[in-house]
Amino acid sequence: MTFTDNSQVRRLVDLFEPMLAQIPTMDPVGKEGLHITIQGIGFTDEVAARDTERIADAAAEHLSRRQPFDARIGPPTVDAETVGMPISNTESFQQVRHALQQAIADVWGIDNVPERHDRFQPHLTLAYSTGAAPMAVLRDLLTRNQLSDIEVVEQVKAVSLIELNRDNHKYEWREIAKVPLGTSNSVGIQ
């Protein structure tokens, strides 16, 4: 799931920037890199372009039966690796993930669906750790900066198929296809 320029989620970057600047071992995710991973397909050098197209088409069919929904994101959490925002209403994300796995199975067969048995906890990552930072310090900074209770609601109208990398020490992605939710049975990729 990716976010438009005017989304509530992208505004989080501005809210958290002053706090994250105080922690040299946390690498903030820029607005353009914010995403919620729902389902992986595979490494780009291992997935044929034609399979990607077929999976996107199958995903469009499966997701056309899912209505848009609101994602409740937050409040923030910290751990040894990230400052993140968990999704509090995971059921809709679980349903979208299931539809995406069905789409992959349509193309590759059920036994070849990546991450099929993985535990899925949708979340938004705001910063990645590049070294050690005491959890108590991070939690205290959230509280002192009045960020510990921040939550946002973002409507999910589409799911993006993206090519994701972290080659330049930050997450960057390129959208390959955008699949709308809740459209008619004959859906094309936009």
GROMACS .gro file of C-alpha atoms in nm:
model
  190
    1MET     CA    1   0.000   0.000   0.000
    2THR     CA    2   0.142   0.337  -0.098
    3PHE     CA    3   0.029   0.688  -0.015
    4THR     CA    4  -0.058   0.998  -0.216
    5ASP     CA    5   0.109   1.334  -0.161
    6ASN     CA    6  -0.182   1.472   0.043
    7SER     CA    7  -0.233   1.168   0.268
    8GLN     CA    8  -0.243   1.179   0.647
    9VAL     CA    9   0.032   0.917   0.650
   10ARG     CA   10   0.276   1.138   0.458
   11ARG     CA   11   0.214   1.415   0.712
   12LEU     CA   12   0.356   1.182   0.979
   13VAL     CA   13   0.703   1.235   0.830
   14ASP     CA   14   0.683   1.606   0.914
   15LEU     CA   15   0.549   1.536   1.265
   16PHE     CA   16   0.821   1.284   1.351
   17GLU     CA   17   1.113   1.457   1.179
   18PRO     CA   18   1.219   1.675   1.476
   19MET     CA   19   1.216   1.381   1.715
   20LEU     CA   20   1.400   1.146   1.478
   21ALA     CA   21   1.665   1.414   1.419
   22GLN     CA   22   1.757   1.373   1.788
   23ILE     CA   23   1.847   1.005   1.737
   24PRO     CA   24   2.157   0.963   1.519
   25THR     CA   25   2.107   0.586   1.500
   26MET     CA   26   1.760   0.607   1.344
   27ASP     CA   27   1.730   0.653   0.966
   28PRO     CA   28   1.392   0.816   0.886
   29VAL     CA   29   1.185   0.690   0.594
   30GLY     CA   30   1.108   0.975   0.354
   31LYS     CA   31   0.756   1.053   0.237
   32GLU     CA   32   0.822   0.888  -0.097
   33GLY     CA   33   0.933   0.563   0.071
   34LEU     CA   34   0.639   0.511   0.305
   35HIS     CA   35   0.452   0.189   0.238
   36ILE     CA   36   0.273  -0.099   0.407
   37THR     CA   37   0.386  -0.433   0.275
   38ILE     CA   38   0.096  -0.673   0.236
   39GLN     CA   39   0.233  -0.958   0.024
   40GLY     CA   40   0.566  -1.024  -0.139
   41ILE     CA   41   0.602  -1.191  -0.477
   42GLY     CA   42   0.978  -1.235  -0.503
   43PHE     CA   43   1.304  -1.076  -0.606
   44THR     CA   44   1.277  -0.882  -0.931
   45ASP     CA   45   1.554  -1.083  -1.096
   46GLU     CA   46   1.366  -1.405  -1.016
   47VAL     CA   47   1.015  -1.312  -1.133
   48ALA     CA   48   0.943  -1.296  -1.505
   49ALA     CA   49   0.778  -0.974  -1.627
   50ARG     CA   50   0.497  -1.177  -1.783
   51ASP     CA   51   0.426  -1.345  -1.448
   52THR     CA   52   0.413  -1.004  -1.282
   53GLU     CA   53   0.155  -0.891  -1.538
   54ARG     CA   54  -0.051  -1.208  -1.495
   55ILE     CA   55  -0.043  -1.175  -1.114
   56ALA     CA   56  -0.149  -0.809  -1.139
   57ASP     CA   57  -0.440  -0.906  -1.366
   58ALA     CA   58  -0.546  -1.185  -1.129
   59ALA     CA   59  -0.514  -0.946  -0.834
   60ALA     CA   60  -0.741  -0.696  -1.011
   61GLU     CA   61  -1.005  -0.967  -1.045
   62HIS     CA   62  -0.981  -1.080  -0.681
   63LEU     CA   63  -0.959  -0.728  -0.535
   64SER     CA   64  -1.256  -0.605  -0.738
   65ARG     CA   65  -1.468  -0.797  -0.483
   66ARG     CA   66  -1.312  -0.613  -0.185
   67GLN     CA   67  -1.452  -0.276  -0.090
   68PRO     CA   68  -1.230   0.019   0.009
   69PHE     CA   69  -1.175   0.040   0.383
   70ASP     CA   70  -1.021   0.265   0.645
   71ALA     CA   71  -0.682   0.170   0.788
   72ARG     CA   72  -0.627   0.278   1.149
   73ILE     CA   73  -0.255   0.337   1.184
   74GLY     CA   74  -0.081   0.386   1.520
   75PRO     CA   75  -0.003   0.472   1.789
   76PRO     CA   76   0.375   0.448   1.738
   77THR     CA   77   0.592   0.172   1.879
   78VAL     CA   78   0.967   0.137   1.909
   79ASP     CA   79   1.184  -0.171   1.901
   80ALA     CA   80   1.551  -0.249   1.840
   81GLU     CA   81   1.510  -0.207   1.463
   82THR     CA   82   1.235   0.049   1.397
   83VAL     CA   83   1.005   0.329   1.495
   84GLY     CA   84   0.679   0.209   1.352
   85MET     CA   85   0.305   0.244   1.347
   86PRO     CA   86   0.112  -0.083   1.377
   87ILE     CA   87  -0.221  -0.126   1.202
   88SER     CA   88  -0.492  -0.161   1.464
   89ASN     CA   89  -0.763  -0.301   1.235
   90THR     CA   90  -0.580  -0.587   1.067
   91GLU     CA   91  -0.880  -0.789   0.945
   92SER     CA   92  -0.926  -0.593   0.622
   93PHE     CA   93  -0.553  -0.619   0.549
   94GLN     CA   94  -0.572  -0.995   0.615
   95GLN     CA   95  -0.854  -1.020   0.360
   96VAL     CA   96  -0.658  -0.822   0.101
   97ARG     CA   97  -0.353  -1.040   0.164
   98HIS     CA   98  -0.565  -1.352   0.116
   99ALA     CA   99  -0.699  -1.214  -0.215
  100LEU     CA  100  -0.343  -1.138  -0.329
  101GLN     CA  101  -0.230  -1.488  -0.236
  102GLN     CA  102  -0.521  -1.629  -0.436
  103ALA     CA  103  -0.408  -1.419  -0.733
  104ILE     CA  104  -0.053  -1.553  -0.705
  105ALA     CA  105  -0.191  -1.907  -0.675
  106ASP     CA  106  -0.392  -1.854  -0.994
  107VAL     CA  107  -0.064  -1.797  -1.178
  108TRP     CA  108   0.190  -2.016  -0.991
  109GLY     CA  109  -0.024  -2.268  -0.799
  110ILE     CA  110  -0.101  -2.266  -0.428
  111ASP     CA  111   0.223  -2.443  -0.328
  112ASN     CA  112   0.432  -2.166  -0.486
  113VAL     CA  113   0.277  -1.868  -0.307
  114PRO     CA  114   0.554  -1.686  -0.118
  115GLU     CA  115   0.499  -1.604   0.250
  116ARG     CA  116   0.185  -1.819   0.257
  117HIS     CA  117   0.245  -1.942   0.610
  118ASP     CA  118   0.429  -1.637   0.743
  119ARG     CA  119   0.289  -1.444   1.035
  120PHE     CA  120   0.146  -1.119   0.898
  121GLN     CA  121   0.141  -0.801   1.107
  122PRO     CA  122   0.074  -0.501   0.883
  123HIS     CA  123   0.260  -0.189   0.991
  124LEU     CA  124   0.406   0.138   0.869
  125THR     CA  125   0.774   0.196   0.941
  126LEU     CA  126   0.881   0.556   1.004
  127ALA     CA  127   1.252   0.493   1.076
  128TYR     CA  128   1.505   0.209   1.069
  129SER     CA  129   1.785   0.158   1.318
  130THR     CA  130   2.142   0.195   1.196
  131GLY     CA  131   2.291   0.129   1.540
  132ALA     CA  132   2.207   0.094   1.908
  133ALA     CA  133   1.954   0.325   2.071
  134PRO     CA  134   1.808   0.250   2.416
  135MET     CA  135   1.437   0.173   2.394
  136ALA     CA  136   1.368   0.381   2.707
  137VAL     CA  137   1.524   0.687   2.537
  138LEU     CA  138   1.313   0.636   2.224
  139ARG     CA  139   0.992   0.597   2.424
  140ASP     CA  140   1.078   0.904   2.632
  141LEU     CA  141   1.135   1.109   2.314
  142LEU     CA  142   0.796   1.001   2.179
  143THR     CA  143   0.631   1.116   2.503
  144ARG     CA  144   0.826   1.444   2.533
  145ASN     CA  145   0.746   1.529   2.170
  146GLN     CA  146   0.377   1.446   2.226
  147LEU     CA  147   0.386   1.172   1.964
  148SER     CA  148   0.318   0.862   2.173
  149ASP     CA  149  -0.059   0.868   2.110
  150ILE     CA  150  -0.061   0.975   1.743
  151GLU     CA  151  -0.299   0.778   1.521
  152VAL     CA  152  -0.416   0.840   1.168
  153VAL     CA  153  -0.691   0.696   0.953
  154GLU     CA  154  -0.621   0.644   0.585
  155GLN     CA  155  -0.873   0.512   0.334
  156VAL     CA  156  -0.742   0.218   0.132
  157LYS     CA  157  -0.885   0.239  -0.219
  158ALA     CA  158  -0.617   0.048  -0.408
  159VAL     CA  159  -0.321  -0.183  -0.369
  160SER     CA  160   0.002  -0.114  -0.555
  161LEU     CA  161   0.236  -0.368  -0.704
  162ILE     CA  162   0.575  -0.213  -0.642
  163GLU     CA  163   0.937  -0.289  -0.711
  164LEU     CA  164   1.100  -0.221  -0.373
  165ASN     CA  165   1.469  -0.174  -0.300
  166ARG     CA  166   1.696  -0.033  -0.036
  167ASP     CA  167   2.001   0.018  -0.255
  168ASN     CA  168   2.073   0.377  -0.144
  169HIS     CA  169   2.042   0.314   0.233
  170LYS     CA  170   1.672   0.399   0.224
  171TYR     CA  171   1.360   0.231   0.093
  172GLU     CA  172   1.269   0.337  -0.257
  173TRP     CA  173   1.002   0.192  -0.478
  174ARG     CA  174   0.866   0.213  -0.826
  175GLU     CA  175   0.499   0.145  -0.887
  176ILE     CA  176   0.442  -0.122  -1.149
  177ALA     CA  177   0.062  -0.144  -1.123
  178LYS     CA  178  -0.217  -0.003  -0.908
  179VAL     CA  179  -0.516  -0.230  -0.847
  180PRO     CA  180  -0.835  -0.058  -0.727
  181LEU     CA  181  -1.061  -0.216  -0.467
  182GLY     CA  182  -1.433  -0.265  -0.521
  183THR     CA  183  -1.464  -0.215  -0.894
  184SER     CA  184  -1.662  -0.407  -1.154
  185ASN     CA  185  -1.565  -0.756  -1.265
  186SER     CA  186  -1.375  -0.631  -1.567
  187VAL     CA  187  -1.091  -0.437  -1.411
  188GLY     CA  188  -0.776  -0.320  -1.581
  189ILE     CA  189  -0.456  -0.217  -1.413
  190GLN     CA  190  -0.424   0.160  -1.382
   0.00000   0.00000   0.00000
